[in-house]
CSV table of C-alpha atoms in Angstrom, one decimal:
chain,number,residue,atom,x,y,z
A,1,MET,CA,-37.4,-22.6,0.7
A,2,ALA,CA,-39.2,-21.9,-2.6
A,3,PRO,CA,-37.4,-23.0,-5.8
A,4,LEU,CA,-35.1,-20.3,-7.2
A,5,VAL,CA,-35.0,-19.3,-10.8
A,6,LEU,CA,-31.8,-17.5,-11.8
A,7,LYS,CA,-32.0,-14.8,-14.4
A,8,SER,CA,-30.8,-16.1,-17.8
A,9,SER,CA,-27.3,-15.0,-18.9
A,10,SER,CA,-24.8,-15.6,-21.6
A,11,SER,CA,-22.6,-17.2,-18.9
A,12,GLY,CA,-23.5,-20.6,-17.7
A,13,THR,CA,-21.7,-20.3,-14.4
A,14,SER,CA,-24.0,-19.3,-11.6
A,15,ILE,CA,-22.5,-17.5,-8.6
A,16,LEU,CA,-23.8,-17.4,-5.0
A,17,VAL,CA,-22.4,-14.6,-2.9
A,18,ILE,CA,-22.6,-15.0,0.9
A,19,GLY,CA,-22.3,-11.6,2.7
A,20,GLY,CA,-23.1,-9.7,-0.4
A,21,THR,CA,-24.3,-6.5,1.4
A,22,GLY,CA,-20.9,-6.0,3.2
A,23,THR,CA,-18.1,-3.6,2.4
A,24,ILE,CA,-16.4,-6.2,0.1
A,25,GLY,CA,-19.4,-8.3,-0.7
A,26,ARG,CA,-21.3,-5.6,-2.5
A,27,HIS,CA,-18.4,-5.1,-4.9
A,28,LEU,CA,-18.2,-8.9,-5.6
A,29,VAL,CA,-21.9,-9.0,-6.4
A,30,THR,CA,-21.6,-6.0,-8.7
A,31,ALA,CA,-18.5,-7.5,-10.5
A,32,SER,CA,-20.4,-10.8,-11.0
A,33,LEU,CA,-23.4,-9.0,-12.5
A,34,ASP,CA,-21.0,-6.9,-14.7
A,35,ALA,CA,-19.5,-10.1,-16.0
A,36,GLY,CA,-22.9,-11.5,-17.0
A,37,HIS,CA,-23.0,-14.3,-14.5
A,38,PRO,CA,-26.4,-15.5,-13.1
A,39,THR,CA,-25.9,-14.1,-9.6
A,40,ALA,CA,-27.6,-14.9,-6.3
A,41,VAL,CA,-27.1,-13.3,-2.9
A,42,LEU,CA,-27.8,-15.1,0.3
A,43,VAL,CA,-29.6,-12.6,2.6
A,44,ARG,CA,-30.5,-12.9,6.3
A,45,PRO,CA,-34.2,-12.0,6.5
A,46,ALA,CA,-33.4,-9.5,9.3
A,47,ALA,CA,-30.7,-7.8,7.3
A,48,ALA,CA,-33.1,-5.9,5.0
A,49,ALA,CA,-35.7,-5.4,7.7
A,50,GLU,CA,-33.3,-3.8,10.2
A,51,ASP,CA,-31.1,-1.8,7.8
A,52,PRO,CA,-32.7,0.6,5.2
A,53,ALA,CA,-29.4,1.1,3.5
A,54,LYS,CA,-29.0,-2.7,3.0
A,55,ALA,CA,-32.6,-3.0,1.8
A,56,SER,CA,-31.9,-0.3,-0.8
A,57,LEU,CA,-28.7,-2.0,-1.9
A,58,LEU,CA,-30.6,-5.4,-2.3
A,59,GLU,CA,-33.3,-3.7,-4.3
A,60,ALA,CA,-30.6,-2.3,-6.6
A,61,PHE,CA,-29.1,-5.8,-7.0
A,62,LYS,CA,-32.6,-7.1,-7.9
A,63,THR,CA,-33.1,-4.3,-10.5
A,64,ARG,CA,-29.8,-5.4,-12.1
A,65,GLY,CA,-30.9,-9.0,-12.3
A,66,ALA,CA,-29.6,-10.6,-9.1
A,67,SER,CA,-31.7,-13.2,-7.3
A,68,LEU,CA,-32.1,-13.0,-3.5
A,69,ILE,CA,-32.2,-16.1,-1.4
A,70,TYR,CA,-33.3,-15.5,2.2
A,71,GLY,CA,-31.4,-17.8,4.5
A,72,ASP,CA,-28.7,-18.0,7.1
A,73,ILE,CA,-25.4,-19.9,7.2
A,74,ASN,CA,-26.5,-21.2,10.6
A,75,ASP,CA,-29.4,-23.1,8.9
A,76,ALA,CA,-27.5,-26.0,7.5
A,77,GLU,CA,-30.4,-27.4,5.5
A,78,ALA,CA,-31.3,-24.1,3.9
A,79,LEU,CA,-27.7,-23.4,3.1
A,80,VAL,CA,-27.2,-26.7,1.3
A,81,ALA,CA,-30.4,-26.0,-0.7
A,82,ALA,CA,-29.2,-22.6,-1.7
A,83,ILE,CA,-25.9,-23.9,-2.9
A,84,LYS,CA,-27.5,-26.7,-4.9
A,85,GLN,CA,-29.8,-24.2,-6.6
A,86,ALA,CA,-27.5,-21.3,-7.2
A,87,GLY,CA,-23.9,-22.1,-6.6
A,88,ASP,CA,-21.7,-23.4,-9.4
A,89,VAL,CA,-19.4,-21.0,-7.6
A,90,VAL,CA,-19.8,-19.9,-4.0
A,91,ILE,CA,-18.1,-16.7,-2.9
A,92,SER,CA,-17.9,-15.9,0.8
A,93,ALA,CA,-17.6,-12.3,2.0
A,94,THR,CA,-18.5,-12.9,5.6
A,95,GLY,CA,-17.0,-10.6,8.3
A,96,HIS,CA,-14.1,-11.0,10.6
A,97,SER,CA,-15.1,-9.4,13.9
A,98,SER,CA,-13.9,-12.4,15.8
A,99,PRO,CA,-12.3,-15.9,15.3
A,100,GLU,CA,-15.8,-17.4,15.7
A,101,GLU,CA,-17.2,-15.2,12.9
A,102,VAL,CA,-14.4,-16.2,10.6
A,103,GLU,CA,-14.8,-19.9,11.5
A,104,SER,CA,-18.5,-19.7,10.7
A,105,GLN,CA,-17.3,-20.4,7.2
A,106,LEU,CA,-16.7,-24.0,8.3
A,107,ARG,CA,-20.5,-24.3,8.0
A,108,ILE,CA,-20.2,-23.2,4.4
A,109,VAL,CA,-17.4,-25.7,3.8
A,110,ALA,CA,-19.6,-28.5,5.2
A,111,ALA,CA,-22.6,-27.4,3.1
A,112,ILE,CA,-20.5,-27.3,-0.1
A,113,LYS,CA,-19.2,-30.8,0.7
A,114,GLU,CA,-22.8,-32.0,1.1
A,115,ALA,CA,-24.2,-30.2,-1.9
A,116,GLY,CA,-21.6,-31.8,-4.2
A,117,ASN,CA,-22.1,-29.4,-7.1
A,118,VAL,CA,-19.7,-26.6,-6.4
A,119,LYS,CA,-17.0,-26.1,-9.0
A,120,ARG,CA,-15.1,-23.3,-7.1
A,121,PHE,CA,-15.2,-21.8,-3.6
A,122,LEU,CA,-13.7,-18.4,-2.7
A,123,PRO,CA,-13.5,-18.1,1.1
A,124,SER,CA,-13.6,-14.7,2.7
A,125,GLU,CA,-10.0,-13.5,2.5
A,126,TYR,CA,-9.3,-10.4,0.3
A,127,GLY,CA,-6.4,-9.3,2.5
A,128,CYS,CA,-2.9,-10.5,3.3
A,129,ASP,CA,-1.6,-14.0,2.8
A,130,VAL,CA,-2.4,-15.0,6.4
A,131,GLU,CA,-0.3,-18.2,6.4
A,132,HIS,CA,2.9,-16.1,5.9
A,133,VAL,CA,2.1,-13.1,8.2
A,134,ALA,CA,0.1,-14.6,11.1
A,135,GLU,CA,3.3,-15.2,13.1
A,136,HIS,CA,4.2,-11.5,12.9
A,137,MET,CA,0.7,-10.4,14.1
A,138,VAL,CA,-0.2,-9.2,17.6
A,139,GLU,CA,-3.6,-9.8,19.2
A,140,PRO,CA,-6.4,-9.5,18.3
A,141,ALA,CA,-5.3,-9.8,14.7
A,142,ARG,CA,-3.3,-13.0,15.3
A,143,SER,CA,-6.3,-14.9,16.6
A,144,ILE,CA,-8.7,-13.6,13.8
A,145,LEU,CA,-6.3,-14.3,11.0
A,146,GLY,CA,-5.4,-17.6,12.6
A,147,ALA,CA,-9.0,-18.6,12.1
A,148,LYS,CA,-8.7,-17.8,8.4
A,149,VAL,CA,-5.8,-20.3,8.3
A,150,ARG,CA,-8.0,-23.0,9.9
A,151,VAL,CA,-10.7,-22.3,7.3
A,152,ARG,CA,-8.1,-22.8,4.5
A,153,HIS,CA,-6.9,-26.1,6.0
A,154,ALA,CA,-10.5,-27.3,6.4
A,155,LEU,CA,-11.5,-26.6,2.7
A,156,LYS,CA,-8.3,-28.3,1.5
A,157,ALA,CA,-8.9,-31.3,3.7
A,158,ALA,CA,-12.5,-31.5,2.4
A,159,GLY,CA,-11.1,-31.6,-1.2
A,160,ILE,CA,-13.2,-28.5,-2.2
A,161,PRO,CA,-12.0,-26.8,-5.4
A,162,HIS,CA,-11.1,-23.3,-4.4
A,163,THR,CA,-9.2,-20.0,-5.0
A,164,ILE,CA,-7.8,-17.9,-2.2
A,165,VAL,CA,-7.7,-14.2,-3.2
A,166,CYS,CA,-4.9,-12.2,-1.4
A,167,SER,CA,-5.4,-8.6,-2.3
A,168,ASN,CA,-3.7,-6.8,0.7
A,169,TRP,CA,-5.1,-3.5,1.9
A,170,ALA,CA,-8.5,-2.3,0.5
A,171,GLN,CA,-8.2,1.3,-0.6
A,172,GLY,CA,-11.5,2.3,0.9
A,173,PHE,CA,-10.4,2.0,4.5
A,174,LEU,CA,-6.9,3.4,5.2
A,175,LEU,CA,-6.4,5.8,2.3
A,176,PRO,CA,-9.1,8.3,3.1
A,177,ARG,CA,-7.8,8.4,6.7
A,178,ALA,CA,-4.2,9.2,5.5
A,179,GLY,CA,-3.0,5.9,7.0
A,180,ASP,CA,-4.5,6.5,10.5
A,181,PRO,CA,-7.4,4.2,11.6
A,182,GLN,CA,-7.8,6.5,14.7
A,183,LEU,CA,-9.3,9.4,12.7
A,184,PRO,CA,-13.0,9.9,13.5
A,185,ASP,CA,-15.5,9.5,10.7
A,186,GLY,CA,-12.7,8.8,8.2
A,187,ARG,CA,-11.7,12.5,7.9
A,188,PRO,CA,-8.2,13.2,6.7
A,189,PRO,CA,-5.8,15.2,8.9
A,190,ASP,CA,-5.9,19.0,8.6
A,191,THR,CA,-2.7,19.9,10.5
A,192,THR,CA,-1.0,16.8,11.8
A,193,ALA,CA,-0.5,13.4,10.2
A,194,THR,CA,0.2,10.3,12.4
A,195,ILE,CA,2.7,7.9,10.9
A,196,PHE,CA,3.3,4.5,12.4
A,197,GLY,CA,6.9,3.3,12.4
A,198,ASP,CA,9.4,5.2,10.3
A,199,GLY,CA,7.0,5.6,7.4
A,200,GLN,CA,9.3,3.9,4.9
A,201,VAL,CA,7.8,0.4,4.6
A,202,GLN,CA,5.5,0.0,1.6
A,203,ALA,CA,2.3,-2.0,1.3
A,204,THR,CA,0.0,-2.7,-1.6
A,205,PHE,CA,-3.4,-0.9,-1.7
A,206,VAL,CA,-6.0,-2.5,-4.1
A,207,ASN,CA,-9.3,-0.9,-4.9
A,208,GLU,CA,-12.3,-3.0,-3.9
A,209,GLN,CA,-13.7,-2.8,-7.4
A,210,ASP,CA,-10.5,-4.0,-9.0
A,211,MET,CA,-10.1,-6.9,-6.5
A,212,SER,CA,-13.7,-8.0,-7.2
A,213,ARG,CA,-13.1,-7.9,-11.0
A,214,VAL,CA,-10.0,-10.1,-10.5
A,215,ALA,CA,-11.9,-12.5,-8.3
A,216,ILE,CA,-14.7,-12.9,-10.8
A,217,LYS,CA,-12.3,-13.5,-13.6
A,218,ALA,CA,-10.6,-16.2,-11.5
A,219,VAL,CA,-13.7,-18.3,-10.8
A,220,GLN,CA,-13.7,-20.0,-14.2
A,221,ASP,CA,-9.9,-19.8,-14.8
A,222,PRO,CA,-8.2,-23.3,-14.5
A,223,ARG,CA,-4.9,-21.5,-13.8
A,224,THR,CA,-6.3,-20.3,-10.4
A,225,LEU,CA,-7.8,-23.7,-9.3
A,226,ASN,CA,-6.6,-24.6,-5.8
A,227,LYS,CA,-4.2,-21.6,-5.9
A,228,LYS,CA,-3.6,-18.5,-3.9
A,229,LEU,CA,-4.2,-15.6,-6.3
A,230,HIS,CA,-2.0,-12.6,-5.3
A,231,VAL,CA,-3.3,-9.1,-6.4
A,232,CYS,CA,-0.2,-6.9,-6.0
A,233,PRO,CA,0.1,-4.4,-8.9
A,234,PRO,CA,3.5,-2.7,-8.5
A,235,THR,CA,1.9,0.7,-9.2
A,236,ASN,CA,-0.2,0.4,-6.0
A,237,LEU,CA,2.7,0.2,-3.6
A,238,CYS,CA,2.7,3.0,-1.1
A,239,SER,CA,4.4,3.8,2.2
A,240,LEU,CA,2.8,5.9,4.9
A,241,ASN,CA,5.3,8.8,4.2
A,242,GLN,CA,4.3,8.6,0.5
A,243,LEU,CA,0.6,8.6,1.4
A,244,VAL,CA,0.9,11.7,3.6
A,245,SER,CA,2.8,13.4,0.8
A,246,LEU,CA,-0.1,12.7,-1.6
A,247,TRP,CA,-2.5,14.1,0.9
A,248,GLU,CA,-0.4,17.2,1.2
A,249,ASP,CA,-0.4,17.7,-2.5
A,250,LYS,CA,-4.2,17.3,-2.5
A,251,ILE,CA,-4.9,19.8,0.3
A,252,GLY,CA,-2.2,22.2,-0.9
A,253,LYS,CA,-0.3,22.5,2.4
A,254,PRO,CA,2.2,20.6,4.5
A,255,LEU,CA,1.3,18.5,7.5
A,256,HIS,CA,3.2,18.1,10.6
A,257,ARG,CA,4.3,14.5,10.8
A,258,HIS,CA,4.0,12.8,14.2
A,259,TYR,CA,5.9,9.5,14.1
A,260,VAL,CA,4.6,6.7,16.5
A,261,ALA,CA,7.2,4.2,17.6
A,262,GLU,CA,6.5,0.5,17.8
A,263,GLU,CA,6.4,0.5,21.6
A,264,GLU,CA,3.8,3.3,21.6
A,265,LEU,CA,1.7,1.6,18.9
A,266,LEU,CA,1.7,-1.7,20.8
A,267,LYS,CA,0.4,0.1,23.9
A,268,LYS,CA,-2.4,1.7,21.8
A,269,ILE,CA,-3.4,-1.7,20.5
A,270,GLN,CA,-3.6,-3.1,24.0
A,271,GLU,CA,-5.7,-0.1,25.3
A,272,SER,CA,-8.0,0.4,22.3
A,273,PRO,CA,-11.4,-1.2,21.9
A,274,PHE,CA,-12.4,-3.4,19.0
A,275,PRO,CA,-12.3,-2.9,16.1
A,276,LEU,CA,-9.7,-0.2,16.5
A,277,ASN,CA,-7.3,-2.6,18.2
A,278,PHE,CA,-7.6,-5.0,15.3
A,279,GLN,CA,-7.1,-2.2,12.7
A,280,LEU,CA,-4.0,-0.9,14.5
A,281,ALA,CA,-2.6,-4.5,14.8
A,282,ILE,CA,-2.9,-4.9,11.0
A,283,VAL,CA,-1.1,-1.5,10.6
A,284,HIS,CA,1.6,-2.8,13.0
A,285,ALA,CA,2.0,-6.0,10.9
A,286,SER,CA,2.0,-4.1,7.6
A,287,PHE,CA,4.2,-1.1,8.3
A,288,ILE,CA,6.5,-2.2,11.2
A,289,ALA,CA,6.8,-5.9,11.5
A,290,ALA,CA,6.9,-6.4,7.8
A,291,GLY,CA,9.9,-4.2,7.5
A,292,ARG,CA,12.0,-6.6,9.4
A,293,ALA,CA,10.5,-9.9,8.1
A,294,PRO,CA,12.5,-11.8,5.4
A,295,SER,CA,10.9,-12.4,2.0
A,296,THR,CA,9.2,-15.7,1.6
A,297,LYS,CA,11.3,-18.1,-0.5
A,298,ARG,CA,9.3,-19.6,-3.4
A,299,ASN,CA,9.7,-20.5,-7.1
A,300,ILE,CA,8.4,-17.8,-9.5
A,301,HIS,CA,9.7,-14.3,-9.3
A,302,THR,CA,7.3,-11.5,-8.5
A,303,LYS,CA,6.9,-8.7,-6.0
A,304,ASP,CA,5.4,-9.2,-2.6
A,305,SER,CA,2.9,-6.7,-1.0
A,306,HIS,CA,5.9,-4.6,0.3
A,307,GLY,CA,7.7,-4.4,-3.0
A,308,GLU,CA,10.4,-6.9,-2.2
A,309,THR,CA,11.4,-9.3,-4.9
A,310,MET,CA,10.3,-12.8,-3.9
A,311,THR,CA,9.6,-16.1,-5.5
A,312,GLN,CA,6.2,-17.9,-5.7
A,313,GLY,CA,5.5,-21.6,-5.1
A,314,VAL,CA,3.4,-24.0,-7.1
A,315,ASP,CA,0.3,-22.9,-5.1
A,316,ASP,CA,0.8,-19.1,-5.9
A,317,VAL,CA,-0.3,-17.2,-9.0
A,318,ASP,CA,0.0,-13.5,-9.8
A,319,ALA,CA,-3.1,-11.6,-11.0
A,320,THR,CA,-1.0,-9.0,-12.9
A,321,GLN,CA,0.5,-11.8,-14.9
A,322,LEU,CA,-2.7,-13.7,-15.5
A,323,TYR,CA,-4.8,-10.7,-16.4
A,324,PRO,CA,-2.5,-8.1,-17.9
A,325,GLY,CA,-5.4,-6.2,-19.4
A,326,ILE,CA,-6.7,-5.0,-16.1
A,327,SER,CA,-5.9,-1.3,-15.3
A,328,TYR,CA,-5.8,-0.8,-11.6
A,329,ILE,CA,-6.9,2.3,-9.7
A,330,THR,CA,-3.7,3.7,-8.1
A,331,VAL,CA,-3.4,5.3,-4.7
A,332,LYS,CA,-3.2,8.7,-6.4
A,333,ASP,CA,-6.2,8.0,-8.6
A,334,TYR,CA,-8.2,7.1,-5.5
A,335,LEU,CA,-7.2,10.2,-3.6
A,336,ASP,CA,-7.7,12.4,-6.6
A,337,ALA,CA,-11.3,11.3,-6.8
A,338,LEU,CA,-12.1,12.1,-3.2
A,339,PRO,CA,-13.6,15.5,-2.4
A,340,PRO,CA,-11.2,17.9,-0.6
A,341,HIS,CA,-12.9,17.6,2.8
A,342,ASN,CA,-13.6,13.9,2.5
A,343,THR,CA,-16.3,12.2,4.5
A,344,LEU,CA,-16.7,8.4,4.2
A,345,ARG,CA,-19.9,6.5,4.2
A,346,SER,CA,-20.5,4.2,7.1
A,347,ASP,CA,-19.1,1.2,5.1
A,348,GLY,CA,-15.8,3.0,4.4
A,349,SER,CA,-16.5,3.6,0.7
A,350,ARG,CA,-15.9,6.9,-0.9
A,351,PRO,CA,-19.0,9.0,-1.8
A,352,ASP,CA,-18.7,8.3,-5.6
A,353,SER,CA,-18.0,4.6,-5.2
A,354,ARG,CA,-20.1,2.5,-7.5
């Protein structure tokens, strides 16, 4: 691999993003560039060659000053070299289509350990706090999120400095679908809205751009070192009933509400192909199982992703307390910015998403 020269920057902390062309990764790369960090993206050679949209995205990153490193996490030698050259901080945004894909991050952990220069590692999380919800999950979510737990344990055992970002639901997936992953092409309902459970349980929805800004702030923050960073702005709590009401306000007419009981949802999960079965399993955990799960007992008072008062432990920090200056895109803000007859891009982002 040819020597890499990162673009100069006012920030001395270089960031290597792995999975930077994915739904979450592209926002992390953008946030890193926005913050002035020398930023590199690990790119599989086939990614640009096979996907014109990814090739265009990578070209846009280069135009903004990002450096591209062509390699693969399956090539241990190249991965170690990339980390040594470009990774004061390594951020993973790899996918989660299977436990095996999640556990591919164990190769990143091993490479970071060998490289010996990484000051902070952010594993591919950006969702729920898996150690507290995995027991409430049904398959296939339980196995996939269980793999995330194993990655957490491995990086801790290796003594790698890290921050785990728990940002709950990404707005770009469920909000445009009015809470129903089954809707084709991400189109909102026109006459009938499907609501899973009783529709009363609230969850937190965080915009991908906001989550990424928080993550980049955290990489140099000593307060987040070896912590779980919870991104749970109280203004972003929303139930499925509330979400449908916001959609009704937007389209200017009422929707018939079809409530799906837990037994019916569990049957749908069993019968659906991947990734729909995984998506529905996460919906089940968030909006049905969470409604009967007791709050976790910790030490510092905050709100959990369902709006319940809870306490945090010594390994937990709250982004809204650490970075009070961040203004979060609310559920209503997000929906208001969508066109009336919304059509999502293939990556789940809204048409005007940066």
